[in-house]
GROMACS .gro file of N, CA and C in nm:
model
  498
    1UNK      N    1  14.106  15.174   7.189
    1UNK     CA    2  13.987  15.153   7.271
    1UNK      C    3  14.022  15.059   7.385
    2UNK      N    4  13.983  15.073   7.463
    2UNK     CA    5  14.009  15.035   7.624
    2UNK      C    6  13.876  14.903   7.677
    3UNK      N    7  13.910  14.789   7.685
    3UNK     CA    8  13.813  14.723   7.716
    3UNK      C    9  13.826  14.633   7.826
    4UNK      N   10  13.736  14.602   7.889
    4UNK     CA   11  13.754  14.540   8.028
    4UNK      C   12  13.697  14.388   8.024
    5UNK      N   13  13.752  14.299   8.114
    5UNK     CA   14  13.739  14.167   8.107
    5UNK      C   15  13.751  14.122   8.261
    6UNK      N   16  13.744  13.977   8.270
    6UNK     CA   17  13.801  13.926   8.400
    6UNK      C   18  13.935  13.922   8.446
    7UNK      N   19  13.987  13.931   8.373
    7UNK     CA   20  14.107  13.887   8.354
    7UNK      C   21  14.244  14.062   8.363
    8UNK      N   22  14.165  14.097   8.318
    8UNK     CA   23  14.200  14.300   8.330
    8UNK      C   24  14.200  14.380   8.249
    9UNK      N   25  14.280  14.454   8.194
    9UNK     CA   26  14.207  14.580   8.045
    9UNK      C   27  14.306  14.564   7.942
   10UNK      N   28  14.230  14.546   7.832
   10UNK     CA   29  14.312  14.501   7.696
   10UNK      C   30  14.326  14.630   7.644
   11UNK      N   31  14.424  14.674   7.616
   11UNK     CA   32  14.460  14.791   7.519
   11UNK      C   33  14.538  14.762   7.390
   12UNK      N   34  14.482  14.791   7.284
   12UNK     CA   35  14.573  14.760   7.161
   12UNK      C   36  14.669  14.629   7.144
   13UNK      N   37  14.547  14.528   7.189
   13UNK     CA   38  14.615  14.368   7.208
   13UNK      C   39  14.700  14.340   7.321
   14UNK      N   40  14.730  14.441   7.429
   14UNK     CA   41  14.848  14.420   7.523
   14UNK      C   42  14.739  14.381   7.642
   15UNK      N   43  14.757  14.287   7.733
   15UNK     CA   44  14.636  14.300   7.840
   15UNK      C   45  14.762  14.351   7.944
   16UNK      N   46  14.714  14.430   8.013
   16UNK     CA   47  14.739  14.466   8.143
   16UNK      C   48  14.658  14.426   8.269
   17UNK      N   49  14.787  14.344   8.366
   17UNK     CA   50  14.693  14.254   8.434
   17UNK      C   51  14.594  14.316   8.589
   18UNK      N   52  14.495  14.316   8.650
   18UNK     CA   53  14.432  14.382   8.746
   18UNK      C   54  14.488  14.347   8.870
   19UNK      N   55  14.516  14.415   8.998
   19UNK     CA   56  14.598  14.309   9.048
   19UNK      C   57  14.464  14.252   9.141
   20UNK      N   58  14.512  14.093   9.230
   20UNK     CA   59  14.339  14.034   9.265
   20UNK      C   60  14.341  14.122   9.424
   21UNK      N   61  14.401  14.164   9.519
   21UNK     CA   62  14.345  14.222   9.610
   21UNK      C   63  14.364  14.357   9.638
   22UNK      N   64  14.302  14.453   9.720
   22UNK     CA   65  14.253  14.574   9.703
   22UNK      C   66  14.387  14.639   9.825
   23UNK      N   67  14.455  14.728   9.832
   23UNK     CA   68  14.527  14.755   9.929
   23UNK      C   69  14.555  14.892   9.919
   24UNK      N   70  14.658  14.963   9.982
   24UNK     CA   71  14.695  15.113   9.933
   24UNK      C   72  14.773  15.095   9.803
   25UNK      N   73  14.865  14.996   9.789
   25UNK     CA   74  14.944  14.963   9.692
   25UNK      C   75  14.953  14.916   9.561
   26UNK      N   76  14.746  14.843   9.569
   26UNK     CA   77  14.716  14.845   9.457
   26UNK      C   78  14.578  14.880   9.410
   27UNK      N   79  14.567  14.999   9.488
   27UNK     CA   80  14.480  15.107   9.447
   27UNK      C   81  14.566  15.223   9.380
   28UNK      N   82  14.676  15.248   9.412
   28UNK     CA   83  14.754  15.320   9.290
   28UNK      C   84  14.820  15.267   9.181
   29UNK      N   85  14.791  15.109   9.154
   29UNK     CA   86  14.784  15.071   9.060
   29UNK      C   87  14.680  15.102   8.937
   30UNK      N   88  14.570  15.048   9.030
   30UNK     CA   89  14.430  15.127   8.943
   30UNK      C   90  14.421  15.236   8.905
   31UNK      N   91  14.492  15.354   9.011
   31UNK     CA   92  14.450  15.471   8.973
   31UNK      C   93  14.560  15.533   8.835
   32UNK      N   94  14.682  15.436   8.826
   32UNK     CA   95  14.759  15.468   8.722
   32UNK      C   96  14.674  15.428   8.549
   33UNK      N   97  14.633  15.308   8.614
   33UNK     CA   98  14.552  15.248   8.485
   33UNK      C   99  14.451  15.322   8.405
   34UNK      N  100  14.375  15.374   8.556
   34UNK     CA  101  14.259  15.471   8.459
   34UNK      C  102  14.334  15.603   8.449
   35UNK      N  103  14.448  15.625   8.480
   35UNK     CA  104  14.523  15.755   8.433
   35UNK      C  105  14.580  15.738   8.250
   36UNK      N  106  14.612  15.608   8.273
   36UNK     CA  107  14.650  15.613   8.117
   36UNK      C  108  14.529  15.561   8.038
   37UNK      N  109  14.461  15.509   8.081
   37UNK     CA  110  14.328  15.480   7.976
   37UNK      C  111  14.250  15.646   7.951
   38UNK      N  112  14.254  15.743   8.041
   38UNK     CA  113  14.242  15.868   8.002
   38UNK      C  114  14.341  15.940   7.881
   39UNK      N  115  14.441  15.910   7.929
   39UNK     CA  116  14.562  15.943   7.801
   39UNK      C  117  14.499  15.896   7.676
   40UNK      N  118  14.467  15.790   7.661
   40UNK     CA  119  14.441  15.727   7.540
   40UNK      C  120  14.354  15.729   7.507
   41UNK      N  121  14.254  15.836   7.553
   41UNK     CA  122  14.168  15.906   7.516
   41UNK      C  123  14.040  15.740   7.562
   42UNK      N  124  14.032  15.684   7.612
   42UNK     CA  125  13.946  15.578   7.607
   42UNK      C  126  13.793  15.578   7.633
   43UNK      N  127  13.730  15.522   7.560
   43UNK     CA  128  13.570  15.545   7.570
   43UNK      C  129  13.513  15.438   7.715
   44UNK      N  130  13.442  15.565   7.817
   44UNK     CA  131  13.395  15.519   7.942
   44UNK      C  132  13.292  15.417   7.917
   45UNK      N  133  13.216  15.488   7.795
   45UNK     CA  134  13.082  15.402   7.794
   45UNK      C  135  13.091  15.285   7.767
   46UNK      N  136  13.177  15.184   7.690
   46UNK     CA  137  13.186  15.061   7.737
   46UNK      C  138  13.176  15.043   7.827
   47UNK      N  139  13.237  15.038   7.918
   47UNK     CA  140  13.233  14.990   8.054
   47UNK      C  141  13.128  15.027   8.162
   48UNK      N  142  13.054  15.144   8.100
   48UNK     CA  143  12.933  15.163   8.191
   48UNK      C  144  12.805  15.060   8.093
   49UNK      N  145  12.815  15.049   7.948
   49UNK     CA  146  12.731  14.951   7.922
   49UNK      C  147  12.736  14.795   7.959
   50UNK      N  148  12.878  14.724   7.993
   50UNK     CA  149  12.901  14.627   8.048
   50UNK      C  150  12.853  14.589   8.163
   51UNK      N  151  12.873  14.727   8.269
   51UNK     CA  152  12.800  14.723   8.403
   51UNK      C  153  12.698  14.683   8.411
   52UNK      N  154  12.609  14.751   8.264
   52UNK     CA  155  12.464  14.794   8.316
   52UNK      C  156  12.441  14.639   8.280
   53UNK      N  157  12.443  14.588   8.153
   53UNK     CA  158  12.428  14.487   8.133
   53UNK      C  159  12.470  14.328   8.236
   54UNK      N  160  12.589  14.342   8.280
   54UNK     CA  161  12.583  14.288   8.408
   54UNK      C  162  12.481  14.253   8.531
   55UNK      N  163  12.413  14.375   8.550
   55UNK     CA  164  12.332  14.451   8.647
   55UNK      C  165  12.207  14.437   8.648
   56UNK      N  166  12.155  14.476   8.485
   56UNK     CA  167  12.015  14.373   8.467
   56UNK      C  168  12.023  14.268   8.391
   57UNK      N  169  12.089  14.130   8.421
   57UNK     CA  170  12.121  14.040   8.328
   57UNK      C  171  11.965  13.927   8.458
   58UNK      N  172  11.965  13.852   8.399
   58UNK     CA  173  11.842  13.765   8.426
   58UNK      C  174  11.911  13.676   8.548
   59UNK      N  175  12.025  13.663   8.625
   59UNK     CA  176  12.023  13.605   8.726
   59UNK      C  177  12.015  13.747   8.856
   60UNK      N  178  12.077  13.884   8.808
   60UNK     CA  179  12.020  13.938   8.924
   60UNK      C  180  11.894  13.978   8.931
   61UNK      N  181  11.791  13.974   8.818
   61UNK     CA  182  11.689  13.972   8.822
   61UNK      C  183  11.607  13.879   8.896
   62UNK      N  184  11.652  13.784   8.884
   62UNK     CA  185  11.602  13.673   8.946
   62UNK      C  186  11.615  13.676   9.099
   63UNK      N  187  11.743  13.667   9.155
   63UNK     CA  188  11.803  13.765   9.296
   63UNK      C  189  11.681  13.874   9.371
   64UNK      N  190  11.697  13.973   9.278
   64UNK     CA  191  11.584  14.077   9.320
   64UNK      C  192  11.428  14.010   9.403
   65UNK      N  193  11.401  13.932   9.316
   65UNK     CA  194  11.257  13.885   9.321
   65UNK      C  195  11.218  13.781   9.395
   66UNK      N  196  11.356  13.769   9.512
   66UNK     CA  197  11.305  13.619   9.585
   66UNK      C  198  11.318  13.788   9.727
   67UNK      N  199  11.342  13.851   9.778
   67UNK     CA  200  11.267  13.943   9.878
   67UNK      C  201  11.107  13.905   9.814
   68UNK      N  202  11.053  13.988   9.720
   68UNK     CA  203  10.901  14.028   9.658
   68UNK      C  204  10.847  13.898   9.759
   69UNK      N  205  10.867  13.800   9.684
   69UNK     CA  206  10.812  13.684   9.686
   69UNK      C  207  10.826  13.634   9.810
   70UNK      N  208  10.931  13.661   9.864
   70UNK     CA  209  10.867  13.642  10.073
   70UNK      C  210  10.849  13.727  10.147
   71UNK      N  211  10.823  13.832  10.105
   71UNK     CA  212  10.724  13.934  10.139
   71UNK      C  213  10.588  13.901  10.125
   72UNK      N  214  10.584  13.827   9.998
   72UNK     CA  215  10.446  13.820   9.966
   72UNK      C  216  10.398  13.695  10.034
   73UNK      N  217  10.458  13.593  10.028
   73UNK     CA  218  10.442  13.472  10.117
   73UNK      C  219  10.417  13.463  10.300
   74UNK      N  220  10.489  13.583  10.302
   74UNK     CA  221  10.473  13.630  10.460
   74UNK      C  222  10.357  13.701  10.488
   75UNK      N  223  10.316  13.814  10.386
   75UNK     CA  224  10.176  13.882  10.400
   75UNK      C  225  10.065  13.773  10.401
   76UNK      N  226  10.059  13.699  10.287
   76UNK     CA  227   9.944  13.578  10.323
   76UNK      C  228   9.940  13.489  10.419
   77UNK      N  229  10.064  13.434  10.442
   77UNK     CA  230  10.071  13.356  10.623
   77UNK      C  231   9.981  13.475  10.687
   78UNK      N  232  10.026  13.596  10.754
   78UNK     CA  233   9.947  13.672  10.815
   78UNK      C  234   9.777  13.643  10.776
   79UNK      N  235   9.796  13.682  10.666
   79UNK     CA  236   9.593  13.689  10.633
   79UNK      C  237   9.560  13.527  10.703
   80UNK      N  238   9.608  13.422  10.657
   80UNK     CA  239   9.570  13.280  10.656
   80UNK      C  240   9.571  13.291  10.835
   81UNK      N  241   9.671  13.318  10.889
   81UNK     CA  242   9.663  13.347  11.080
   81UNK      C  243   9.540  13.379  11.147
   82UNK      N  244   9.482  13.525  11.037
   82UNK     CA  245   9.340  13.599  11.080
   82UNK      C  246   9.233  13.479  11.073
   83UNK      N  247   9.227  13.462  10.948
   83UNK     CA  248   9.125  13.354  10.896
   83UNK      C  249   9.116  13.262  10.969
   84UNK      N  250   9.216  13.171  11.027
   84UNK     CA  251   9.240  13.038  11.115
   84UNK      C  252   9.166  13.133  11.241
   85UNK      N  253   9.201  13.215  11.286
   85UNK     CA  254   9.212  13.267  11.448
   85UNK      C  255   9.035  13.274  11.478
   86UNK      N  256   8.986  13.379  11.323
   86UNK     CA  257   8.839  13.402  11.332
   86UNK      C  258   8.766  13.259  11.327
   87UNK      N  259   8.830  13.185  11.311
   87UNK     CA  260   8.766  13.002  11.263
   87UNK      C  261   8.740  12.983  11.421
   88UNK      N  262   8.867  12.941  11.415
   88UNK     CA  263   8.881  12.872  11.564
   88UNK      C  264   8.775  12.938  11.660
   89UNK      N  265   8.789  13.068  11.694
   89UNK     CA  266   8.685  13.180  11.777
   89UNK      C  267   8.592  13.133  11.707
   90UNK      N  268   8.536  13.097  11.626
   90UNK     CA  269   8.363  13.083  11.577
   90UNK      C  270   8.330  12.958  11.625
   91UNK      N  271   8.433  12.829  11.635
   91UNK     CA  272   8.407  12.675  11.648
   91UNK      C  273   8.407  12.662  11.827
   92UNK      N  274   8.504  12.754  11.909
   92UNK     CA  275   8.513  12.759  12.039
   92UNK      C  276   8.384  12.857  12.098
   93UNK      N  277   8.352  12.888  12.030
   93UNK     CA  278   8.155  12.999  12.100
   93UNK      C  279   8.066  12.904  12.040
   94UNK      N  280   8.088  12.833  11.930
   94UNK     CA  281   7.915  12.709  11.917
   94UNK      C  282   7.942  12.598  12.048
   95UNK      N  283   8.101  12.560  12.032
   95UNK     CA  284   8.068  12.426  12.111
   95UNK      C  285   8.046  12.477  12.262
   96UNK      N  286   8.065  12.629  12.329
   96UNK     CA  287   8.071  12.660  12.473
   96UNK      C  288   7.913  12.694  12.471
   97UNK      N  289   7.853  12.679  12.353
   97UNK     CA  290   7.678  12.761  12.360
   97UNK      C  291   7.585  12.636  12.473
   98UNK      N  292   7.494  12.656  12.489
   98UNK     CA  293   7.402  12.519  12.558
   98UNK      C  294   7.372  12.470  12.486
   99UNK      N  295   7.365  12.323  12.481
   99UNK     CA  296   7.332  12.219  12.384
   99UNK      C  297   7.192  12.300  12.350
  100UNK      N  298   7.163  12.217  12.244
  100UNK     CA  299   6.998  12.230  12.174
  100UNK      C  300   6.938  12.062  12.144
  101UNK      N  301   6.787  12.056  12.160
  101UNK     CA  302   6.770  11.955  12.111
  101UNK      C  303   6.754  11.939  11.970
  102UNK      N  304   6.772  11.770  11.933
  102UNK     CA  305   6.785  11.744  11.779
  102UNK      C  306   6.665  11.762  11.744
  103UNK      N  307   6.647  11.798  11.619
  103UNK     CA  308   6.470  11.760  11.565
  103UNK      C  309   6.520  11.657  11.514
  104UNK      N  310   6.350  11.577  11.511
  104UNK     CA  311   6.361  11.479  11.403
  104UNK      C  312   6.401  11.412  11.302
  105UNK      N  313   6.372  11.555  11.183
  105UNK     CA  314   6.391  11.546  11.105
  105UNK      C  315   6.495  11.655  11.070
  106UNK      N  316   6.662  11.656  11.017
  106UNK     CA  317   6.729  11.702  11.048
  106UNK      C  318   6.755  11.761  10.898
  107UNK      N  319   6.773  11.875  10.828
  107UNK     CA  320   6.773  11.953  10.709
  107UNK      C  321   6.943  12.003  10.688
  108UNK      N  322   6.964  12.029  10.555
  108UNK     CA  323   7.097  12.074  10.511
  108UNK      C  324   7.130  12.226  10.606
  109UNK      N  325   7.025  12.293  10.633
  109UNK     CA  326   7.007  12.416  10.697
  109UNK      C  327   7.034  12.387  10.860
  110UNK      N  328   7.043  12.339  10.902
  110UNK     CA  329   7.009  12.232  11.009
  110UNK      C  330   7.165  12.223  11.073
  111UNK      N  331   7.218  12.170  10.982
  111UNK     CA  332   7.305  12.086  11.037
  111UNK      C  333   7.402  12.228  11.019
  112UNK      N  334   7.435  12.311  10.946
  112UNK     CA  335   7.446  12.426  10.898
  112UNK      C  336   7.481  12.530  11.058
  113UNK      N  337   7.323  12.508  11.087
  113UNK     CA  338   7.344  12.636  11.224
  113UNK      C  339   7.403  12.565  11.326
  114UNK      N  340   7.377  12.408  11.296
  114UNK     CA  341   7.454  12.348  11.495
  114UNK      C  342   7.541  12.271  11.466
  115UNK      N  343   7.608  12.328  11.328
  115UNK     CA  344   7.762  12.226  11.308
  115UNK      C  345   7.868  12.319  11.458
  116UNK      N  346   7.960  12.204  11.492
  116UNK     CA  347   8.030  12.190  11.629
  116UNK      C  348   7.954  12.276  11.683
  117UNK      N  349   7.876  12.207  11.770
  117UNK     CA  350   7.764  12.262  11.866
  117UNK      C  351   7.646  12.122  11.951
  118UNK      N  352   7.675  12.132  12.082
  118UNK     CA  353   7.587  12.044  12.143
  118UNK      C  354   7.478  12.020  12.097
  119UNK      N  355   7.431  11.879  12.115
  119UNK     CA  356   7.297  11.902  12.095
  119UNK      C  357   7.225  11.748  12.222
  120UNK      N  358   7.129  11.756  12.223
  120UNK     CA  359   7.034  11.678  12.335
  120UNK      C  360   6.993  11.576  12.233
  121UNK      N  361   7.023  11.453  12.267
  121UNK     CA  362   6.889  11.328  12.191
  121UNK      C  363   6.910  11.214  12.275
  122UNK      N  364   6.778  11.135  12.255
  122UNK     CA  365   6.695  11.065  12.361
  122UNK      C  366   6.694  10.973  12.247
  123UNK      N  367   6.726  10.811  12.316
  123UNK     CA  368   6.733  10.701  12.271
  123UNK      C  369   6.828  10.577  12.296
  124UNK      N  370   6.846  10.444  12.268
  124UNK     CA  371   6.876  10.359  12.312
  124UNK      C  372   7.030  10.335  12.191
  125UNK      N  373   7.097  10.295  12.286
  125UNK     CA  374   7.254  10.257  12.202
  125UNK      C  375   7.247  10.150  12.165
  126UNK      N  376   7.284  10.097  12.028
  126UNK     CA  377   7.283   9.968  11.952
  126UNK      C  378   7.427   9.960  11.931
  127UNK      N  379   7.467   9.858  12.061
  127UNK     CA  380   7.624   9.797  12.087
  127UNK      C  381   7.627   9.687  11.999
  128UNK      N  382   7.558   9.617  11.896
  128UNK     CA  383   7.597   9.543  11.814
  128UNK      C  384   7.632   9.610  11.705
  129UNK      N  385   7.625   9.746  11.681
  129UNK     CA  386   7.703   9.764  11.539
  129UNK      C  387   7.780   9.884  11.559
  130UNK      N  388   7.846   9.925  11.721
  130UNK     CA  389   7.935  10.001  11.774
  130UNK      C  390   8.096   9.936  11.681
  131UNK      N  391   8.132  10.062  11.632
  131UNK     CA  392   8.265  10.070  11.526
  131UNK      C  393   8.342  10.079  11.662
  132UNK      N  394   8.486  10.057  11.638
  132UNK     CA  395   8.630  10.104  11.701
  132UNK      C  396   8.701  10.174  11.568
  133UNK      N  397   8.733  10.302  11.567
  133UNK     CA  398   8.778  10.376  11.469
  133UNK      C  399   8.947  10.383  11.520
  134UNK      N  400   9.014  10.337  11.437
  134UNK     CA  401   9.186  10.371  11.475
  134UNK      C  402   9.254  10.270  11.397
  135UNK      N  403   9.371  10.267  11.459
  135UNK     CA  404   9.435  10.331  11.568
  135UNK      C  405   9.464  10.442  11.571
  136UNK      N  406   9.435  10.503  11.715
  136UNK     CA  407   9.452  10.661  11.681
  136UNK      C  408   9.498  10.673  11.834
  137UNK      N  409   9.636  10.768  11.840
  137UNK     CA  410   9.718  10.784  11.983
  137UNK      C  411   9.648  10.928  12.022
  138UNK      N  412   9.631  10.928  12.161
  138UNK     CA  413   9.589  11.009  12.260
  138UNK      C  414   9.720  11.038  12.358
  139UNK      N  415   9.748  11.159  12.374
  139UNK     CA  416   9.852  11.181  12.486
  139UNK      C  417   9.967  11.061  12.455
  140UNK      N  418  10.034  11.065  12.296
  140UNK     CA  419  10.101  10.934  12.331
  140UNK      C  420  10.090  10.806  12.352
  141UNK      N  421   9.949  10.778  12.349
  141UNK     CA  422   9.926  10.611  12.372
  141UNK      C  423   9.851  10.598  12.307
  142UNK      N  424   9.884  10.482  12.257
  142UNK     CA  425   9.816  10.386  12.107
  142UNK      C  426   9.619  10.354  12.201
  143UNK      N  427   9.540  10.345  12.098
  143UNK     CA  428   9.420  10.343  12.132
  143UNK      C  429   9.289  10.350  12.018
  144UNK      N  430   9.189  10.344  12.086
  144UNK     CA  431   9.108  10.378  11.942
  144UNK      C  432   8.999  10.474  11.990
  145UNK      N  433   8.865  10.542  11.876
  145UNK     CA  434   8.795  10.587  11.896
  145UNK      C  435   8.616  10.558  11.856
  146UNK      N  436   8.577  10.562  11.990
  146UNK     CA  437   8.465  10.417  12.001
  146UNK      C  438   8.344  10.523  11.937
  147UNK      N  439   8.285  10.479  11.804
  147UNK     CA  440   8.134  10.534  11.787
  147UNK      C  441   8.059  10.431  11.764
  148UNK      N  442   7.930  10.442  11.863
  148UNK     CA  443   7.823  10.353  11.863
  148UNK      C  444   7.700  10.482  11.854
  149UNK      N  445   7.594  10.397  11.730
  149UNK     CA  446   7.469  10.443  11.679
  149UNK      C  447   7.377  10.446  11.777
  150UNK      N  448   7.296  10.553  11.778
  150UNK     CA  449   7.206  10.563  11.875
  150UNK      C  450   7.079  10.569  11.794
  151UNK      N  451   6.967  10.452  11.839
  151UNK     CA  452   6.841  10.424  11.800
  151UNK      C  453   6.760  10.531  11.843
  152UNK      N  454   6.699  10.608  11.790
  152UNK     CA  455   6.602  10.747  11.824
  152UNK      C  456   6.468  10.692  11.850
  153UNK      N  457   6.371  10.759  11.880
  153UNK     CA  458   6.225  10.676  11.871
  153UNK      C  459   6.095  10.640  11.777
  154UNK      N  460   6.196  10.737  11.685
  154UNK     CA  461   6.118  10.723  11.539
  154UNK      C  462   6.226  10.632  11.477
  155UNK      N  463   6.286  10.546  11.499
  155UNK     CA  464   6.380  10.479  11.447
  155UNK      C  465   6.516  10.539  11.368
  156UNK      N  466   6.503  10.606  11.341
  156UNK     CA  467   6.652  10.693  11.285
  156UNK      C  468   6.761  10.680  11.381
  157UNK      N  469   6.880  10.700  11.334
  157UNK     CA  470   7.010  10.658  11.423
  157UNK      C  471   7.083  10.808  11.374
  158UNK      N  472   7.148  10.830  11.506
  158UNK     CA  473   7.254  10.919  11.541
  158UNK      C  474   7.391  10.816  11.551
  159UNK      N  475   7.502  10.889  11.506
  159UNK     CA  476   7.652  10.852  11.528
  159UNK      C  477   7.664  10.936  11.640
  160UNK      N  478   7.721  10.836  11.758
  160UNK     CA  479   7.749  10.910  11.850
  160UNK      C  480   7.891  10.853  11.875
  161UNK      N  481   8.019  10.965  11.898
  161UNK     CA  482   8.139  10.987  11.950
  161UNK      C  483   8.170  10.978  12.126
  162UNK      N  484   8.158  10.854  12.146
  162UNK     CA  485   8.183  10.798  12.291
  162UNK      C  486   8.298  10.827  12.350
  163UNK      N  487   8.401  10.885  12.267
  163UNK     CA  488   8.555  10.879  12.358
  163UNK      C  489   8.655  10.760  12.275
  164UNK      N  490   8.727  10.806  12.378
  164UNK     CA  491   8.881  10.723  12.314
  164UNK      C  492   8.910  10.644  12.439
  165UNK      N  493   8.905  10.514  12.396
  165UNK     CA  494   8.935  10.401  12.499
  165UNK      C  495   9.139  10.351  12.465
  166UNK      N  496   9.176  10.269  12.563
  166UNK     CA  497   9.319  10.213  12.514
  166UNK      C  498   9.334  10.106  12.477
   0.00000   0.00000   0.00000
């Protein structure tokens, strides 16, 4: 029986060695080898079960399945692209709409239809309890971002986003 290794084909305890590079010279090496492993009547199917086993052994399996998997990673970037693109287009048509005025009294529903979206309100700025939010860089330069509360006339306060000072 004829069996194959790394090393080259053992016949009846004798190994015969493979030679390591491929040429004209020792491709009729090979072709002598499997000439006498035919002589000796030798069983193929070893060596096609070795293959196979080789072939689906759990690291080329593993091999196989990193394509799948950035295929699949690449198809969802795409979807996540759509999703972002339809976002963005929905947040760039509220804030280009005409402001609206605030009501009063302002509801979960409310805030809902004129989230990023202008709106009109009337009232006096209370610069004693105006925040500086930061540090936060603009174009590269260190700075902050100024919100001061706006007193309404029913007394309720708006946060209002003044800009970025340096």
């Amino acid at each position: 029986m004829l069996r194959r290794s790394i090393f080259g084909t053992l016949n009846a305890g004798r190994l015969l060695r493979l030679p390591t590079r491929y040429n004209a010279k020792t491709a009729g090496v090979l072709g002598q080898i499997r000439t006498y492993a035919h002589k000796l009547e030798a069983d193929e199917s070893v060596s096609e079960s070795e293959w196979k086993g080789q072939l689906y052994s759990w690291k080329s399996i593993c091999l196989c399945t990193i394509p799948l998997i950035a295929f699949g990673l690449g198809t969802w970037q795409i979807q996540r692209l759509k999703w972002k693109m339809a976002l963005l287009d929905d947040v760039n048509d509220r804030m280009h709409r005409r402001p609206v005025a605030l009501p009063l009294r302002v509801t979960a529903e409310e805030i809902n239809r004129n989230e990023y979206r202008r709106v009109i309100v009337y009232g006096v700025y209370d610069h004693a309890n105006e925040m500086l939010v930061g540090p936060r860089s603009y174009e590269s330069e260190p700075g902050f971002v100024v919100v001061t509360p706006l007193v309404r006339e029913d007394g309720s306060r708006v946060l209002v986003n003044r800009g970025w000072i340096k």
